[in-house]
PDB file of C-alpha atoms in Angstrom:
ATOM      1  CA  UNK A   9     216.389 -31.228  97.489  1.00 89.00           C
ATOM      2  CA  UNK A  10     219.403 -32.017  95.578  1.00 94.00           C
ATOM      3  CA  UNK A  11     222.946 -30.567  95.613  1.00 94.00           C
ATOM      4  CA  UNK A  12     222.736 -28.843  92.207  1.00 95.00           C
ATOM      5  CA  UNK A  13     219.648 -26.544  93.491  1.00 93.00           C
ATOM      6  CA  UNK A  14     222.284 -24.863  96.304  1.00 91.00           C
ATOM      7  CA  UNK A  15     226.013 -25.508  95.128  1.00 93.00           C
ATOM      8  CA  UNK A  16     228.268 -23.205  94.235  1.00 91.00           C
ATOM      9  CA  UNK A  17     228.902 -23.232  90.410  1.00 93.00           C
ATOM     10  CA  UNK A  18     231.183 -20.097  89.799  1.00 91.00           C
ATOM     11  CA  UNK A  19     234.395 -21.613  91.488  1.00 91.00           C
ATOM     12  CA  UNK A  20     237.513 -20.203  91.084  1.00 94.00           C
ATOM     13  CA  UNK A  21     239.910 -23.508  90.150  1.00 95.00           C
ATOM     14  CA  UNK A  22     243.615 -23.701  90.258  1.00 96.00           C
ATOM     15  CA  UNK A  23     245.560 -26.428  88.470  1.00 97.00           C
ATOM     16  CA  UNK A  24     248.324 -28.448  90.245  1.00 96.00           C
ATOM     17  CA  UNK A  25     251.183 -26.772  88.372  1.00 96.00           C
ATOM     18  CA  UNK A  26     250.221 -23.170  90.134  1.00 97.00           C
ATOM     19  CA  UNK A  27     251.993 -22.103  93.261  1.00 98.00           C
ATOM     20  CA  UNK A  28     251.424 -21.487  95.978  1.00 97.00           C
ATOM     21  CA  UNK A  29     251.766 -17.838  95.911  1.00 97.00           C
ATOM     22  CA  UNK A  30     249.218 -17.740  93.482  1.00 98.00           C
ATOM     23  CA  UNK A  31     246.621 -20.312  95.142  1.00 97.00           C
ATOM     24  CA  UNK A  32     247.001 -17.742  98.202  1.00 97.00           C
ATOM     25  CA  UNK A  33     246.400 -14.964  95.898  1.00 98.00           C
ATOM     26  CA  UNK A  34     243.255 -16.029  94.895  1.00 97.00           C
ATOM     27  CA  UNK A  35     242.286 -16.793  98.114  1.00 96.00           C
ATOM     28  CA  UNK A  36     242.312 -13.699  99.476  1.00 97.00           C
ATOM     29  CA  UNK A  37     241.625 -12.201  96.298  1.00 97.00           C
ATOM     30  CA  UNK A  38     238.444 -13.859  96.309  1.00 93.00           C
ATOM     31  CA  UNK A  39     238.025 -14.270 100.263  1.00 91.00           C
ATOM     32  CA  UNK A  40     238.133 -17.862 100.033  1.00 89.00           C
ATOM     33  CA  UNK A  41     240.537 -21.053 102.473  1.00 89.00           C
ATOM     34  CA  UNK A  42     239.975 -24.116  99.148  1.00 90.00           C
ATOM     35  CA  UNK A  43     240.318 -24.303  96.060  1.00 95.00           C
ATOM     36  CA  UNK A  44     239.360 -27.174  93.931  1.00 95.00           C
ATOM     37  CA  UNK A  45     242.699 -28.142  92.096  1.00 96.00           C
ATOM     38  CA  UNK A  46     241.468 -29.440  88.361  1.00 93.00           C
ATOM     39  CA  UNK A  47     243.458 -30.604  85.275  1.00 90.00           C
ATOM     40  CA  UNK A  48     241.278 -29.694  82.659  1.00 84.00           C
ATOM     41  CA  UNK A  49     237.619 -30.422  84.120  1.00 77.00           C
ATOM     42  CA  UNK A  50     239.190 -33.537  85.981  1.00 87.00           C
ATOM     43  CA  UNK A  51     239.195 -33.042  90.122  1.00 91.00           C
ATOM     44  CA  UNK A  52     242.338 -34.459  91.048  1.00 94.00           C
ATOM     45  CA  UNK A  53     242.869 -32.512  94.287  1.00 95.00           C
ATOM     46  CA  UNK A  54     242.350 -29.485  96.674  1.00 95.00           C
ATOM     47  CA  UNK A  55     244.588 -27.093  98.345  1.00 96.00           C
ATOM     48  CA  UNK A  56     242.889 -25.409 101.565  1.00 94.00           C
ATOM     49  CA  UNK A  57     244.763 -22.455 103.504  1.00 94.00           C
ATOM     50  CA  UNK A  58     245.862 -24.522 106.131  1.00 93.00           C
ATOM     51  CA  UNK A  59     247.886 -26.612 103.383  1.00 95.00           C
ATOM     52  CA  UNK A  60     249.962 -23.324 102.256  1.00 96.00           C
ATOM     53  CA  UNK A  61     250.356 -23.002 106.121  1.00 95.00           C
ATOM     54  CA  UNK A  62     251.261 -26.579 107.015  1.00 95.00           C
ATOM     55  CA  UNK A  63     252.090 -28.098 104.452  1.00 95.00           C
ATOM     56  CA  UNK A  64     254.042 -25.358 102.756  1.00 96.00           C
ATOM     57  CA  UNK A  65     255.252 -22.681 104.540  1.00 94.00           C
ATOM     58  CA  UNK A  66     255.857 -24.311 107.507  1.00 95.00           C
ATOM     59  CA  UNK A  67     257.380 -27.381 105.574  1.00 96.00           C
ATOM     60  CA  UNK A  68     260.131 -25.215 103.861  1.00 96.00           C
ATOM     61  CA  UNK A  69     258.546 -25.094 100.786  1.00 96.00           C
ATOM     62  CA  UNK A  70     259.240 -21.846  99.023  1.00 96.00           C
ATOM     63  CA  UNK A  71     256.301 -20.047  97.844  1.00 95.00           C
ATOM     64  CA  UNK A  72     257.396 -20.341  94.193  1.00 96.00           C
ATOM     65  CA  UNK A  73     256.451 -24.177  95.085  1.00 96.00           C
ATOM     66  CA  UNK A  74     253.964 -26.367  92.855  1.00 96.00           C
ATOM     67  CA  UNK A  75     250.536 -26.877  94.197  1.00 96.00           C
ATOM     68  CA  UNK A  76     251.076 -30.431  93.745  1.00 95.00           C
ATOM     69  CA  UNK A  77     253.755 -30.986  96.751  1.00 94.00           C
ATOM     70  CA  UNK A  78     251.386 -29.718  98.942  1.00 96.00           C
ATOM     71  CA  UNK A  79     247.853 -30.281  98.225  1.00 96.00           C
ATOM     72  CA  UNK A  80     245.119 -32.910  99.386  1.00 92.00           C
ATOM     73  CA  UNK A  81     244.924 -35.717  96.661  1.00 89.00           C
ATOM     74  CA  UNK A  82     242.548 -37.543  98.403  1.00 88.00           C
ATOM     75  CA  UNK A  83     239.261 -35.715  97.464  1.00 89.00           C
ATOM     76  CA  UNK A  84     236.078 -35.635  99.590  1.00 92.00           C
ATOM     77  CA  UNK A  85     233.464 -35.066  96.934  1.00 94.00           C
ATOM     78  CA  UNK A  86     229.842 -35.567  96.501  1.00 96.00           C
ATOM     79  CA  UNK A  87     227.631 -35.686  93.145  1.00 97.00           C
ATOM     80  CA  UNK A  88     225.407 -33.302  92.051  1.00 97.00           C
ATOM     81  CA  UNK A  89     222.194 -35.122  91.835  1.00 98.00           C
ATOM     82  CA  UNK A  90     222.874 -36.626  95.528  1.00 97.00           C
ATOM     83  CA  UNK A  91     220.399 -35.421  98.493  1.00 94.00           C
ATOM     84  CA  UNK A  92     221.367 -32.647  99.870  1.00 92.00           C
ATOM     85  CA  UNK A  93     220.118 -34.066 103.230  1.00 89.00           C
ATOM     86  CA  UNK A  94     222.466 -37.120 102.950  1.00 92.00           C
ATOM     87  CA  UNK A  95     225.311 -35.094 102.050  1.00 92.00           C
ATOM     88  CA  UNK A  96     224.565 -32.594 104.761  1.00 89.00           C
ATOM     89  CA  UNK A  97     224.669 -35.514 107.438  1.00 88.00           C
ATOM     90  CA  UNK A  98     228.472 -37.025 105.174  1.00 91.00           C
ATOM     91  CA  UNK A  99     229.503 -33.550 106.321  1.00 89.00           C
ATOM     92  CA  UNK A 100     228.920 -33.739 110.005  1.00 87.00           C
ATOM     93  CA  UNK A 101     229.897 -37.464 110.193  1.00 89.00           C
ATOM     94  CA  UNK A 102     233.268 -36.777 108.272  1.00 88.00           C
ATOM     95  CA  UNK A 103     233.297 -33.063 110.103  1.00 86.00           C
ATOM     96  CA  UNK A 104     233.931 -31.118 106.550  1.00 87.00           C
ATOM     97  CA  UNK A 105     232.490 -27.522 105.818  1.00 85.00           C
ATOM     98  CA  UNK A 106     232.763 -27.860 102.224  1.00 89.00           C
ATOM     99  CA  UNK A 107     233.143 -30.330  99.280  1.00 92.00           C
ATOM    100  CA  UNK A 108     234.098 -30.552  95.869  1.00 94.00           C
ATOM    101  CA  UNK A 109     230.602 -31.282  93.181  1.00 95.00           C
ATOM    102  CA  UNK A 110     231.283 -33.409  90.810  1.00 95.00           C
ATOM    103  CA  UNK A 111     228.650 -34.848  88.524  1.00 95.00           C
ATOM    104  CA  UNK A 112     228.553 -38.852  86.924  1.00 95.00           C
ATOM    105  CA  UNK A 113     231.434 -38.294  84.588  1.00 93.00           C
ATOM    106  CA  UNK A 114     233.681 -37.305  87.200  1.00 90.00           C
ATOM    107  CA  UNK A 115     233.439 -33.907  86.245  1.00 92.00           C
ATOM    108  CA  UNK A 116     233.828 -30.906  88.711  1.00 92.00           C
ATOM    109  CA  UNK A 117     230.667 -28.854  88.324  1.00 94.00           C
ATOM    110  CA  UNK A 118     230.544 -26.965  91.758  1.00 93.00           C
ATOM    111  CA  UNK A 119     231.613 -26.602  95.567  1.00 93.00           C
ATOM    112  CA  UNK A 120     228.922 -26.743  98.356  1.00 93.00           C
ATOM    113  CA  UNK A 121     229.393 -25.696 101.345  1.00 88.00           C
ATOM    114  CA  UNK A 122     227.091 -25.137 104.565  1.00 84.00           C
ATOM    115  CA  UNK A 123     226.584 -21.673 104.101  1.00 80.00           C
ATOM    116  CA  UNK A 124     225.313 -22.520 100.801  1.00 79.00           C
ATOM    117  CA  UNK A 125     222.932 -24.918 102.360  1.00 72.00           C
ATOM    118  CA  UNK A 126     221.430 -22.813 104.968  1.00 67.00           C
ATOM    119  CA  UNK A 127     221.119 -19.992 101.975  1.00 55.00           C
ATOM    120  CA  UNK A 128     219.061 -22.446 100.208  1.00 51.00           C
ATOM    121  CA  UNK A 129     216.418 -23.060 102.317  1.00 52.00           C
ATOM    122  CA  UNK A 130     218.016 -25.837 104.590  1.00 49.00           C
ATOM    123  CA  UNK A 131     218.933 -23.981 107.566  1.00 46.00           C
ATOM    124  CA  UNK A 132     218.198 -26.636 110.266  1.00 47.00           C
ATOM    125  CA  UNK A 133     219.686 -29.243 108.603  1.00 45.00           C
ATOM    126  CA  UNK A 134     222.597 -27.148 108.227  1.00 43.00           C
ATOM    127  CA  UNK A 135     223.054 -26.185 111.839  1.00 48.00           C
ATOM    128  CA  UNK A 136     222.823 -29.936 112.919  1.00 53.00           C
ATOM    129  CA  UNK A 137     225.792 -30.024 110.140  1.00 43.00           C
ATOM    130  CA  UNK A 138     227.437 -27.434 111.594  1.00 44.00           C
ATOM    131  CA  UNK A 139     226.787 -29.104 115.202  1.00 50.00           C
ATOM    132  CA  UNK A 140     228.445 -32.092 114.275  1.00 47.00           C
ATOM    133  CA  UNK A 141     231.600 -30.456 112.884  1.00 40.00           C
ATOM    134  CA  UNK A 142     232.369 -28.529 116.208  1.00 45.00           C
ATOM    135  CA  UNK A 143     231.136 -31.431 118.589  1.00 50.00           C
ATOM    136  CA  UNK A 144     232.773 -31.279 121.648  1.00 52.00           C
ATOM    137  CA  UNK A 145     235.345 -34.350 121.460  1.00 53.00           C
ATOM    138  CA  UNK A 146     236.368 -33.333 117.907  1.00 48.00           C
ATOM    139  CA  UNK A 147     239.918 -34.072 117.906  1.00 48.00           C
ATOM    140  CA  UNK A 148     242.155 -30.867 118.125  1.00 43.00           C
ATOM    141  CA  UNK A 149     245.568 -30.691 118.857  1.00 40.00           C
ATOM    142  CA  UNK A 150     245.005 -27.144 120.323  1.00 34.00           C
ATOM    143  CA  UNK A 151     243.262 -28.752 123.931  1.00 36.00           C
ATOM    144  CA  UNK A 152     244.424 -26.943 126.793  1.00 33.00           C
TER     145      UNK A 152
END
C-alpha cells in the first residue's frame, strides 16, 4: 500500500506570515495540534501546538507574533508514492505521529498520520507504530 491510498488530502495550511493567534484558531477550530506551514504549494515548515506553547507563549512572543519565529523549519516529510509500511516503521524509529505528504516536485499534497493508517486497513502495523512512539525509554523531561 502506498501513502496516497490513506493520507489526509483536505489539510487546513497556514502560511508563515499568519500568527499565532490564528494558527491556534484553526486548531481548535478544526480540532487539530499541526499545521503544515506552505508558501504557495511549497512546504517550508510546520507549527504544532506545543510550538505556540513553547516556543511562543512561553518565549514572550505576543500572540500577534509571525508563524515564522516560532515554527519547525526542519520538516519531517514523506512522499506520496512511498510504502506506507516503510513510512509507518520512519515513524516509530523517529517517534512522530504525523508527517507532512509531499509528492516528487516537492509539493505538499497531504498529511498522514497513524490514525489515518489504522483507518486504512493497516491497523497492526500501526499499533507497532504507535508502540514505538511511546516505548518505554523515550526521552521525556516529565520522569518522576
Amino acid at each position: 500500500m502506498r501513502v496516497r491510498e490513506c493520507m489526509t488530502t483536505d489539510v487546513q495550511v497556514i502560511t508563515p506570515d499568519n500568527t499565532l493567534q490564528s494558527a491556534a484558531q484553526i486548531m481548535a477550530d478544526i480540532d487539530a495540534g499541526f499545521l503544515p506551514v506552505a508558501d504557495h504549494d511549497r512546504l517550508v515548515g510546520v507549527i504544532t501546538d506545543r510550538d505556540i506553547a513553547i516556543r511562543g507563549v512561553a518565549a514572550g512572543h505576543p500572540p500577534d507574533s509571525s508563524i515564522r519565529d516560532v515554527m519547525s523549519d526542519s520538516v519531517k516529510y514523506c512522499f506520496d508514492d512511498d510504502d506506507l509500511d516503510d513510512v509507518l516503521e520512519n515513524m516509530g524509529d523517529i517517534q512522530l505521529h504525523r508527517l507532512a505528504v509531499i509528492n516528487r516536485d516537492k509539493r505538499l499534497v497531504g498529511v498522514i498520520t497513524i490514525g489515518d493508517c489504522a483507518g486504512g486497513g493497516e491497523t497492526a502495523r500501526a499499533g507497532e507504530a504507535l508502540g514505538d512512539i511511546v516505548r518505554p525509554g523515550a526521552r521525556t523531561s516529565q520522569m518522576v
